[in-house]
JSON list of C-alpha atoms in Angstrom, two decimals:
[
{"chain": "A", "resi": 1, "resn": "UNK", "atom": "CA", "xyz": [0.00, 0.00, 0.00]},
{"chain": "A", "resi": 2, "resn": "UNK", "atom": "CA", "xyz": [1.00, 3.66, -0.34]},
{"chain": "A", "resi": 3, "resn": "UNK", "atom": "CA", "xyz": [1.83, 4.12, 3.37]},
{"chain": "A", "resi": 4, "resn": "UNK", "atom": "CA", "xyz": [4.22, 1.18, 3.37]},
{"chain": "A", "resi": 5, "resn": "UNK", "atom": "CA", "xyz": [5.90, 2.43, 0.18]},
{"chain": "A", "resi": 6, "resn": "UNK", "atom": "CA", "xyz": [6.35, 5.89, 1.71]},
{"chain": "A", "resi": 7, "resn": "UNK", "atom": "CA", "xyz": [7.83, 4.43, 4.90]},
{"chain": "A", "resi": 8, "resn": "UNK", "atom": "CA", "xyz": [10.32, 2.42, 2.83]},
{"chain": "A", "resi": 9, "resn": "UNK", "atom": "CA", "xyz": [11.42, 5.55, 0.96]},
{"chain": "A", "resi": 10, "resn": "UNK", "atom": "CA", "xyz": [12.15, 7.34, 4.23]},
{"chain": "A", "resi": 11, "resn": "UNK", "atom": "CA", "xyz": [14.62, 4.71, 5.47]},
{"chain": "A", "resi": 12, "resn": "UNK", "atom": "CA", "xyz": [18.33, 5.49, 5.40]},
{"chain": "A", "resi": 13, "resn": "UNK", "atom": "CA", "xyz": [20.76, 2.85, 4.22]},
{"chain": "A", "resi": 14, "resn": "UNK", "atom": "CA", "xyz": [24.34, 2.88, 5.51]},
{"chain": "A", "resi": 15, "resn": "UNK", "atom": "CA", "xyz": [27.10, 1.24, 3.45]},
{"chain": "A", "resi": 16, "resn": "UNK", "atom": "CA", "xyz": [30.78, 0.53, 4.15]},
{"chain": "A", "resi": 17, "resn": "UNK", "atom": "CA", "xyz": [33.14, 0.80, 1.17]},
{"chain": "A", "resi": 18, "resn": "UNK", "atom": "CA", "xyz": [35.24, -2.33, 0.77]},
{"chain": "A", "resi": 19, "resn": "UNK", "atom": "CA", "xyz": [37.00, -1.69, -2.53]},
{"chain": "A", "resi": 20, "resn": "UNK", "atom": "CA", "xyz": [37.70, 0.89, -5.22]},
{"chain": "A", "resi": 21, "resn": "UNK", "atom": "CA", "xyz": [39.05, -0.56, -8.48]},
{"chain": "A", "resi": 22, "resn": "UNK", "atom": "CA", "xyz": [39.89, 0.74, -11.91]},
{"chain": "A", "resi": 23, "resn": "UNK", "atom": "CA", "xyz": [39.05, -1.75, -14.67]},
{"chain": "A", "resi": 24, "resn": "UNK", "atom": "CA", "xyz": [38.80, -1.88, -18.45]},
{"chain": "A", "resi": 25, "resn": "UNK", "atom": "CA", "xyz": [35.38, -0.93, -19.90]},
{"chain": "A", "resi": 26, "resn": "UNK", "atom": "CA", "xyz": [35.00, -4.49, -21.20]},
{"chain": "A", "resi": 27, "resn": "UNK", "atom": "CA", "xyz": [35.55, -6.09, -17.76]},
{"chain": "A", "resi": 28, "resn": "UNK", "atom": "CA", "xyz": [31.89, -6.69, -16.92]},
{"chain": "A", "resi": 29, "resn": "UNK", "atom": "CA", "xyz": [32.67, -9.62, -14.62]},
{"chain": "A", "resi": 30, "resn": "UNK", "atom": "CA", "xyz": [34.34, -7.26, -12.13]},
{"chain": "A", "resi": 31, "resn": "UNK", "atom": "CA", "xyz": [30.99, -5.63, -11.36]},
{"chain": "A", "resi": 32, "resn": "UNK", "atom": "CA", "xyz": [28.67, -8.64, -11.63]},
{"chain": "A", "resi": 33, "resn": "UNK", "atom": "CA", "xyz": [29.78, -10.70, -8.63]},
{"chain": "A", "resi": 34, "resn": "UNK", "atom": "CA", "xyz": [27.33, -12.73, -6.57]},
{"chain": "A", "resi": 35, "resn": "UNK", "atom": "CA", "xyz": [27.48, -11.92, -2.85]},
{"chain": "A", "resi": 36, "resn": "UNK", "atom": "CA", "xyz": [25.65, -13.43, 0.10]},
{"chain": "A", "resi": 37, "resn": "UNK", "atom": "CA", "xyz": [25.22, -10.01, 1.75]},
{"chain": "A", "resi": 38, "resn": "UNK", "atom": "CA", "xyz": [23.54, -6.95, 0.19]},
{"chain": "A", "resi": 39, "resn": "UNK", "atom": "CA", "xyz": [26.19, -5.06, -1.81]},
{"chain": "A", "resi": 40, "resn": "UNK", "atom": "CA", "xyz": [26.10, -1.86, -3.81]},
{"chain": "A", "resi": 41, "resn": "UNK", "atom": "CA", "xyz": [28.34, -1.25, -6.83]},
{"chain": "A", "resi": 42, "resn": "UNK", "atom": "CA", "xyz": [28.83, 2.30, -8.11]},
{"chain": "A", "resi": 43, "resn": "UNK", "atom": "CA", "xyz": [30.26, 2.50, -11.64]},
{"chain": "A", "resi": 44, "resn": "UNK", "atom": "CA", "xyz": [31.75, 5.68, -13.05]},
{"chain": "A", "resi": 45, "resn": "UNK", "atom": "CA", "xyz": [34.20, 6.56, -15.83]},
{"chain": "A", "resi": 46, "resn": "UNK", "atom": "CA", "xyz": [37.76, 7.90, -15.98]},
{"chain": "A", "resi": 47, "resn": "UNK", "atom": "CA", "xyz": [40.20, 8.91, -18.69]},
{"chain": "A", "resi": 48, "resn": "UNK", "atom": "CA", "xyz": [38.11, 10.51, -21.41]},
{"chain": "A", "resi": 49, "resn": "UNK", "atom": "CA", "xyz": [39.66, 10.30, -24.88]},
{"chain": "A", "resi": 50, "resn": "UNK", "atom": "CA", "xyz": [38.37, 13.02, -27.23]},
{"chain": "A", "resi": 51, "resn": "UNK", "atom": "CA", "xyz": [39.72, 11.26, -30.34]},
{"chain": "A", "resi": 52, "resn": "UNK", "atom": "CA", "xyz": [37.58, 8.17, -29.74]},
{"chain": "A", "resi": 53, "resn": "UNK", "atom": "CA", "xyz": [34.81, 9.88, -27.74]},
{"chain": "A", "resi": 54, "resn": "UNK", "atom": "CA", "xyz": [35.09, 7.19, -25.09]},
{"chain": "A", "resi": 55, "resn": "UNK", "atom": "CA", "xyz": [36.52, 6.53, -21.65]},
{"chain": "A", "resi": 56, "resn": "UNK", "atom": "CA", "xyz": [39.60, 4.38, -21.08]},
{"chain": "A", "resi": 57, "resn": "UNK", "atom": "CA", "xyz": [38.61, 3.09, -17.63]},
{"chain": "A", "resi": 58, "resn": "UNK", "atom": "CA", "xyz": [35.69, 2.28, -15.36]},
{"chain": "A", "resi": 59, "resn": "UNK", "atom": "CA", "xyz": [35.99, 2.92, -11.64]},
{"chain": "A", "resi": 60, "resn": "UNK", "atom": "CA", "xyz": [34.06, 0.46, -9.44]},
{"chain": "A", "resi": 61, "resn": "UNK", "atom": "CA", "xyz": [33.25, 1.34, -5.84]},
{"chain": "A", "resi": 62, "resn": "UNK", "atom": "CA", "xyz": [31.91, -1.70, -3.95]},
{"chain": "A", "resi": 63, "resn": "UNK", "atom": "CA", "xyz": [30.20, -1.32, -0.59]},
{"chain": "A", "resi": 64, "resn": "UNK", "atom": "CA", "xyz": [28.29, -3.65, 1.75]},
{"chain": "A", "resi": 65, "resn": "UNK", "atom": "CA", "xyz": [25.09, -2.71, 3.57]},
{"chain": "A", "resi": 66, "resn": "UNK", "atom": "CA", "xyz": [25.82, -2.26, 7.29]},
{"chain": "A", "resi": 67, "resn": "UNK", "atom": "CA", "xyz": [22.65, -0.60, 8.63]},
{"chain": "A", "resi": 68, "resn": "UNK", "atom": "CA", "xyz": [19.12, 0.50, 7.86]},
{"chain": "A", "resi": 69, "resn": "UNK", "atom": "CA", "xyz": [17.59, 3.31, 9.93]}
]
């Protein structure tokens, strides 16, 4: 129901960063790992190349859920 959905949106989730890695754009396996605990993976880009209009690297920040308030 709408009240339950609103309550869920108001919760705060706390994560602890466990790793920051720079990988090739084609390295999809680095971000698609199965974990037993709830993890969050943030993917961003680094090293823009104007000549190819692409990025040379992906930066992966992996964090595990440690609390819900």
